[in-house]
Amino acid sequence: MSNGGTKTLHHMPVWVIYFFGALGGLLFGYDTGVISGAMLFIGHELNIANGSFQYGFLTASTSIGAVFGAAFIGPLSDRFGRRHLLITAAIIFFFAALGSAFSPEYIALVSFRFCLGIAVGAASSLIPTYLAELAPAEQRGTVGSLFQLMVMTGIFFAYVFNEWFSPQGGLNLSESISWRWMLGLAAIPAAILWIGAIFLPESPRFLVRKNDETQALSVLRQFNPDEKVAQKELSAIKVQAAIPSGGWKELFGPVARPVLVMAVGLAILQQVMGCNTVLYYAPTIFISAGFSTHFALQSHIVIGIFNVIVTAVAVSIMDKIDRKKMLTGGAIGMAASLFAMSIAMLALHAGDGNLGSWICVIALTLYIAFFSATWGPVMWLMIGEAFPLNIRGLGNSFGAAVNWFANFCVSETFTVLLVAFEPKGVANPEGQGIARLFLIYALFCVFAIWFVHKKAIETRNRSLEDIETSLRERAAEKGFDPETGQPK
C-alpha cells in the first residue's frame, strides 16, 4: 500500500503531503481544547459536581491517555513505519470521537476520552518525526512547525464550536445535545486524515532501514528535485541506517544523552512555564482582572484567532532564525509578560483598578504571542529532528510522554496551588492567588533561558544525518565507540 500511495502522490503538490502529514495536529488541538466548553454541560447531564474527583478525572483522562499513546507510538513506528501508525491514530481519533459523543454514562465517556488521549499522544510524538524526515534541511523548520499551526487552529475551532453548539449559541441546542456535538465533531477531520493518510508516502529514512532504497529515492526526489541532492541524501541516510536499531540502553547511552537531556528539559519547561494554564484559564484571569463574564468568554475566541496568526508568522520565519535564539527570546518575553501580569493583578487589589486591568490584558496577549511563536512550535520541532535514526521513534516518544506527564501534573496542581497561594481573610482573593502563582511560572521562564544556553543543541539548516554524525563524534571524543556507545 505504501508504494501505491507514494506513486499516487507523485502527481500531487508537496504541500498536500505536508498538509495531511500535519493534519493530526488539528485533532490534537481540537480534542484538548473542546473539553473546556463541553464540561459546562456534561456535568449537568451526568450529575458530576464541579470540582469533584469525577470532574477532574474526566478532564485528565485525555492527558493520561496521551502519556501512554506517546510512550508506545515511537517504538511501534520504528517497526511498522510512520505512515501506517498515522493511519492507526486517525482510526482511533475517529471512533473515540464518535464514542465520546454517544456515551450513555460517565464510565463510557471516560474510557473514550482515554482512547482519544492515546491518539493525541501518538500524534504529538509521530507527526513531528514524520515531517522532519520528509522535509529538506533548509525547509524543515517551516514544515515541522506546521504541526503547531494545526494544533492552534484546532484549539481555535474548539473555542468557536463550543460557542456555536452551546445552548445560547446559534443552533439553540439543549444541554444534553450540545456537548455531544462538541465532542463528536472531531470525527469529521479524523475521517479526512484517515483517507488522506492512506495515500501519504512513507518516510524515506524508514524505507532505507527496511532495505527499500528504490522507493526511498523516489520519495527523496519528490522533495529534492535535484537528482544529485537526492542521491547524496540517500547515501547519508544509508550510512546511519546501517547502524542497528537501538533500545532503552542506546536512548540513555553516551551518543543520545545530550539530545535526551535537551528533549526532557524542553518538554518539561514548556509546561511548567504555564502555557496551558494561561490558555485554559484566560477567561478566569480576565474576570479576576475586573472584566465581565461575557467579555471573558468572547476573549477566548479572540485569543484563539491571535494564536493562529502568531503561529503562522512563526512558521514563516522558522528557518531564518536559530532555534536556540527563538527559545531564548520567547522565554525572556514570557517571563517579562508574566511578571507584568502578576504585578498588575496585585495592583488591582491595591486600588489601581482600570490601569491594572488593561495591563493584565496586554501582558496576557504578549505572553501568548511569545509562546505561540517560540516554545509552542520549536519544542516539538527540536525533539522531532535531533535524535539519532536508530532510536528516533523511541526518543521522540519518550520526549512527548514526558511533555504530556508534565502537562498532567501542571493542570492537576493548578487549582491546588491557586488555593494555597490565596491570602486568607481577603475579599476576592482569587486574583491574588493567580498573580502569585504566575510569579512561579515566570521564574521557570528565567531558568529556561539558562537551560537553552547550556543544554540545547542548534539544529537549524542541518541535515538529520549531520546532527547524528556530530553526536557520534562527540561520544567518540569522550572515549566511546561512535556506533555502539560502548567504552573503547
PDB file of C-alpha atoms in Angstrom, residues 128-284:
ATOM      1  CA  PRO A 128       6.952  15.981  14.203  1.00  0.00           C
ATOM      2  CA  THR A 129       9.142  12.950  13.430  1.00  0.00           C
ATOM      3  CA  TYR A 130       7.357  12.209  10.153  1.00  0.00           C
ATOM      4  CA  LEU A 131       7.516  15.814   8.927  1.00  0.00           C
ATOM      5  CA  ALA A 132      11.178  16.175   9.948  1.00  0.00           C
ATOM      6  CA  GLU A 133      12.090  13.050   7.973  1.00  0.00           C
ATOM      7  CA  LEU A 134      10.273  14.232   4.845  1.00  0.00           C
ATOM      8  CA  ALA A 135      11.374  17.874   4.639  1.00  0.00           C
ATOM      9  CA  PRO A 136      14.721  19.078   3.230  1.00  0.00           C
ATOM     10  CA  ALA A 137      17.047  20.575   5.873  1.00  0.00           C
ATOM     11  CA  GLU A 138      16.522  24.163   4.686  1.00  0.00           C
ATOM     12  CA  GLN A 139      12.714  23.794   4.960  1.00  0.00           C
ATOM     13  CA  ARG A 140      12.467  21.537   7.993  1.00  0.00           C
ATOM     14  CA  GLY A 141      11.699  24.331  10.445  1.00  0.00           C
ATOM     15  CA  THR A 142       8.801  25.666   8.401  1.00  0.00           C
ATOM     16  CA  VAL A 143       7.401  22.212   7.637  1.00  0.00           C
ATOM     17  CA  GLY A 144       7.864  20.895  11.173  1.00  0.00           C
ATOM     18  CA  SER A 145       6.161  23.897  12.739  1.00  0.00           C
ATOM     19  CA  LEU A 146       3.054  23.269  10.600  1.00  0.00           C
ATOM     20  CA  PHE A 147       2.163  20.760  13.315  1.00  0.00           C
ATOM     21  CA  GLN A 148       1.903  23.518  15.933  1.00  0.00           C
ATOM     22  CA  LEU A 149      -0.027  25.714  13.494  1.00  0.00           C
ATOM     23  CA  MET A 150      -2.543  22.893  13.128  1.00  0.00           C
ATOM     24  CA  VAL A 151      -2.711  22.498  16.923  1.00  0.00           C
ATOM     25  CA  MET A 152      -3.525  26.176  17.384  1.00  0.00           C
ATOM     26  CA  THR A 153      -6.056  26.028  14.548  1.00  0.00           C
ATOM     27  CA  GLY A 154      -7.716  23.065  16.252  1.00  0.00           C
ATOM     28  CA  ILE A 155      -7.890  24.951  19.553  1.00  0.00           C
ATOM     29  CA  PHE A 156      -9.471  27.915  17.754  1.00  0.00           C
ATOM     30  CA  PHE A 157     -12.099  25.679  16.140  1.00  0.00           C
ATOM     31  CA  ALA A 158     -12.802  24.172  19.558  1.00  0.00           C
ATOM     32  CA  TYR A 159     -13.483  27.625  21.013  1.00  0.00           C
ATOM     33  CA  VAL A 160     -15.729  28.545  18.072  1.00  0.00           C
ATOM     34  CA  PHE A 161     -17.785  25.349  18.163  1.00  0.00           C
ATOM     35  CA  ASN A 162     -18.027  25.484  21.952  1.00  0.00           C
ATOM     36  CA  GLU A 163     -19.743  28.818  21.487  1.00  0.00           C
ATOM     37  CA  TRP A 164     -21.810  27.721  18.475  1.00  0.00           C
ATOM     38  CA  PHE A 165     -23.095  24.453  19.963  1.00  0.00           C
ATOM     39  CA  SER A 166     -23.794  25.870  23.424  1.00  0.00           C
ATOM     40  CA  PRO A 167     -27.484  26.302  24.419  1.00  0.00           C
ATOM     41  CA  GLN A 168     -27.048  30.063  23.996  1.00  0.00           C
ATOM     42  CA  GLY A 169     -25.329  29.641  20.628  1.00  0.00           C
ATOM     43  CA  GLY A 170     -26.660  29.959  17.111  1.00  0.00           C
ATOM     44  CA  LEU A 171     -28.176  26.460  16.903  1.00  0.00           C
ATOM     45  CA  ASN A 172     -30.229  26.692  20.126  1.00  0.00           C
ATOM     46  CA  LEU A 173     -29.381  23.140  21.150  1.00  0.00           C
ATOM     47  CA  SER A 174     -30.332  21.664  24.513  1.00  0.00           C
ATOM     48  CA  GLU A 175     -27.628  20.996  27.114  1.00  0.00           C
ATOM     49  CA  SER A 176     -27.964  17.224  26.664  1.00  0.00           C
ATOM     50  CA  ILE A 177     -27.233  17.513  22.932  1.00  0.00           C
ATOM     51  CA  SER A 178     -24.773  20.424  22.797  1.00  0.00           C
ATOM     52  CA  TRP A 179     -21.786  18.702  24.423  1.00  0.00           C
ATOM     53  CA  ARG A 180     -22.283  15.624  22.255  1.00  0.00           C
ATOM     54  CA  TRP A 181     -21.980  17.729  19.117  1.00  0.00           C
ATOM     55  CA  MET A 182     -18.883  19.439  20.531  1.00  0.00           C
ATOM     56  CA  LEU A 183     -17.104  16.144  21.151  1.00  0.00           C
ATOM     57  CA  GLY A 184     -18.400  14.254  18.117  1.00  0.00           C
ATOM     58  CA  LEU A 185     -17.493  16.879  15.532  1.00  0.00           C
ATOM     59  CA  ALA A 186     -13.839  15.761  15.754  1.00  0.00           C
ATOM     60  CA  ALA A 187     -14.827  12.646  13.788  1.00  0.00           C
ATOM     61  CA  ILE A 188     -15.021  14.702  10.557  1.00  0.00           C
ATOM     62  CA  PRO A 189     -11.359  15.834  10.372  1.00  0.00           C
ATOM     63  CA  ALA A 190     -10.369  12.398  11.715  1.00  0.00           C
ATOM     64  CA  ALA A 191     -12.074  10.792   8.711  1.00  0.00           C
ATOM     65  CA  ILE A 192     -10.316  13.235   6.364  1.00  0.00           C
ATOM     66  CA  LEU A 193      -6.966  12.369   7.955  1.00  0.00           C
ATOM     67  CA  TRP A 194      -7.772   8.662   7.726  1.00  0.00           C
ATOM     68  CA  ILE A 195      -8.435   8.881   3.987  1.00  0.00           C
ATOM     69  CA  GLY A 196      -5.536  11.242   3.274  1.00  0.00           C
ATOM     70  CA  ALA A 197      -3.010   9.192   5.249  1.00  0.00           C
ATOM     71  CA  ILE A 198      -3.695   6.158   3.065  1.00  0.00           C
ATOM     72  CA  PHE A 199      -2.044   7.993   0.152  1.00  0.00           C
ATOM     73  CA  LEU A 200       0.860   9.533   2.082  1.00  0.00           C
ATOM     74  CA  PRO A 201       4.404   8.373   1.258  1.00  0.00           C
ATOM     75  CA  GLU A 202       6.396   6.513   3.859  1.00  0.00           C
ATOM     76  CA  SER A 203       9.388   8.220   5.456  1.00  0.00           C
ATOM     77  CA  PRO A 204      12.490   7.684   3.287  1.00  0.00           C
ATOM     78  CA  ARG A 205      14.515   7.004   6.448  1.00  0.00           C
ATOM     79  CA  PHE A 206      12.204   4.152   7.402  1.00  0.00           C
ATOM     80  CA  LEU A 207      12.247   2.787   3.831  1.00  0.00           C
ATOM     81  CA  VAL A 208      16.047   2.653   3.807  1.00  0.00           C
ATOM     82  CA  ARG A 209      16.044   0.791   7.119  1.00  0.00           C
ATOM     83  CA  LYS A 210      13.676  -1.718   5.515  1.00  0.00           C
ATOM     84  CA  ASN A 211      16.030  -2.097   2.507  1.00  0.00           C
ATOM     85  CA  ASP A 212      13.667  -0.386   0.069  1.00  0.00           C
ATOM     86  CA  GLU A 213      16.194   2.067  -1.359  1.00  0.00           C
ATOM     87  CA  THR A 214      14.403   2.400  -4.695  1.00  0.00           C
ATOM     88  CA  GLN A 215      11.229   3.652  -3.050  1.00  0.00           C
ATOM     89  CA  ALA A 216      13.224   5.829  -0.639  1.00  0.00           C
ATOM     90  CA  LEU A 217      14.987   7.535  -3.553  1.00  0.00           C
ATOM     91  CA  SER A 218      11.633   8.043  -5.268  1.00  0.00           C
ATOM     92  CA  VAL A 219      10.319   9.884  -2.208  1.00  0.00           C
ATOM     93  CA  LEU A 220      13.518  11.924  -1.850  1.00  0.00           C
ATOM     94  CA  ARG A 221      13.281  13.013  -5.492  1.00  0.00           C
ATOM     95  CA  GLN A 222       9.817  14.399  -4.844  1.00  0.00           C
ATOM     96  CA  PHE A 223      11.067  16.661  -2.037  1.00  0.00           C
ATOM     97  CA  ASN A 224      14.502  17.273  -3.619  1.00  0.00           C
ATOM     98  CA  PRO A 225      14.019  17.551  -7.417  1.00  0.00           C
ATOM     99  CA  ASP A 226      17.797  17.914  -7.894  1.00  0.00           C
ATOM    100  CA  GLU A 227      18.990  14.348  -8.629  1.00  0.00           C
ATOM    101  CA  LYS A 228      22.434  14.935  -7.133  1.00  0.00           C
ATOM    102  CA  VAL A 229      20.947  16.266  -3.896  1.00  0.00           C
ATOM    103  CA  ALA A 230      18.569  13.318  -3.643  1.00  0.00           C
ATOM    104  CA  GLN A 231      21.361  10.799  -4.278  1.00  0.00           C
ATOM    105  CA  LYS A 232      23.637  12.491  -1.741  1.00  0.00           C
ATOM    106  CA  GLU A 233      20.902  12.472   0.895  1.00  0.00           C
ATOM    107  CA  LEU A 234      20.195   8.791   0.190  1.00  0.00           C
ATOM    108  CA  SER A 235      23.875   7.958   0.674  1.00  0.00           C
ATOM    109  CA  ALA A 236      23.950   9.793   4.017  1.00  0.00           C
ATOM    110  CA  ILE A 237      20.769   8.032   5.165  1.00  0.00           C
ATOM    111  CA  LYS A 238      22.236   4.627   4.234  1.00  0.00           C
ATOM    112  CA  VAL A 239      25.253   5.245   6.480  1.00  0.00           C
ATOM    113  CA  GLN A 240      23.036   5.995   9.500  1.00  0.00           C
ATOM    114  CA  ALA A 241      20.516   3.260   8.645  1.00  0.00           C
ATOM    115  CA  ALA A 242      23.296   0.658   8.694  1.00  0.00           C
ATOM    116  CA  ILE A 243      23.611   1.164  12.456  1.00  0.00           C
ATOM    117  CA  PRO A 244      21.460  -1.478  14.228  1.00  0.00           C
ATOM    118  CA  SER A 245      18.181  -0.363  15.797  1.00  0.00           C
ATOM    119  CA  GLY A 246      18.618   0.711  19.388  1.00  0.00           C
ATOM    120  CA  GLY A 247      16.545   0.486  22.525  1.00  0.00           C
ATOM    121  CA  TRP A 248      16.456   1.944  26.013  1.00  0.00           C
ATOM    122  CA  LYS A 249      20.169   1.298  26.519  1.00  0.00           C
ATOM    123  CA  GLU A 250      21.026   3.420  23.476  1.00  0.00           C
ATOM    124  CA  LEU A 251      18.496   6.099  24.451  1.00  0.00           C
ATOM    125  CA  PHE A 252      20.256   6.625  27.775  1.00  0.00           C
ATOM    126  CA  GLY A 253      23.704   5.959  26.294  1.00  0.00           C
ATOM    127  CA  PRO A 254      26.502   8.474  25.620  1.00  0.00           C
ATOM    128  CA  VAL A 255      25.583   9.113  21.969  1.00  0.00           C
ATOM    129  CA  ALA A 256      21.974  10.173  22.540  1.00  0.00           C
ATOM    130  CA  ARG A 257      22.429  11.587  26.056  1.00  0.00           C
ATOM    131  CA  PRO A 258      22.855  15.269  25.005  1.00  0.00           C
ATOM    132  CA  VAL A 259      19.655  15.081  22.957  1.00  0.00           C
ATOM    133  CA  LEU A 260      17.812  13.217  25.707  1.00  0.00           C
ATOM    134  CA  VAL A 261      18.730  15.886  28.276  1.00  0.00           C
ATOM    135  CA  MET A 262      17.616  18.596  25.871  1.00  0.00           C
ATOM    136  CA  ALA A 263      14.355  16.828  24.968  1.00  0.00           C
ATOM    137  CA  VAL A 264      13.345  16.136  28.570  1.00  0.00           C
ATOM    138  CA  GLY A 265      14.265  19.643  29.684  1.00  0.00           C
ATOM    139  CA  LEU A 266      12.402  21.381  26.862  1.00  0.00           C
ATOM    140  CA  ALA A 267       9.373  19.089  27.278  1.00  0.00           C
ATOM    141  CA  ILE A 268       9.051  19.844  30.994  1.00  0.00           C
ATOM    142  CA  LEU A 269       9.847  23.556  30.738  1.00  0.00           C
ATOM    143  CA  GLN A 270       7.239  24.093  28.016  1.00  0.00           C
ATOM    144  CA  GLN A 271       4.597  23.035  30.543  1.00  0.00           C
ATOM    145  CA  VAL A 272       5.907  24.477  33.817  1.00  0.00           C
ATOM    146  CA  MET A 273       6.203  27.914  32.209  1.00  0.00           C
ATOM    147  CA  GLY A 274       2.402  27.931  32.413  1.00  0.00           C
ATOM    148  CA  CYS A 275       1.392  27.760  28.747  1.00  0.00           C
ATOM    149  CA  ASN A 276      -1.673  25.543  29.056  1.00  0.00           C
ATOM    150  CA  THR A 277      -2.902  27.045  32.309  1.00  0.00           C
ATOM    151  CA  VAL A 278      -2.729  30.548  30.861  1.00  0.00           C
ATOM    152  CA  LEU A 279      -4.589  29.452  27.725  1.00  0.00           C
ATOM    153  CA  TYR A 280      -7.173  27.386  29.586  1.00  0.00           C
ATOM    154  CA  TYR A 281      -7.803  29.882  32.400  1.00  0.00           C
ATOM    155  CA  ALA A 282      -7.675  33.025  30.267  1.00  0.00           C
ATOM    156  CA  PRO A 283     -11.380  33.796  30.949  1.00  0.00           C
ATOM    157  CA  THR A 284     -10.814  33.362  34.690  1.00  0.00           C
TER     158      THR A 284
END
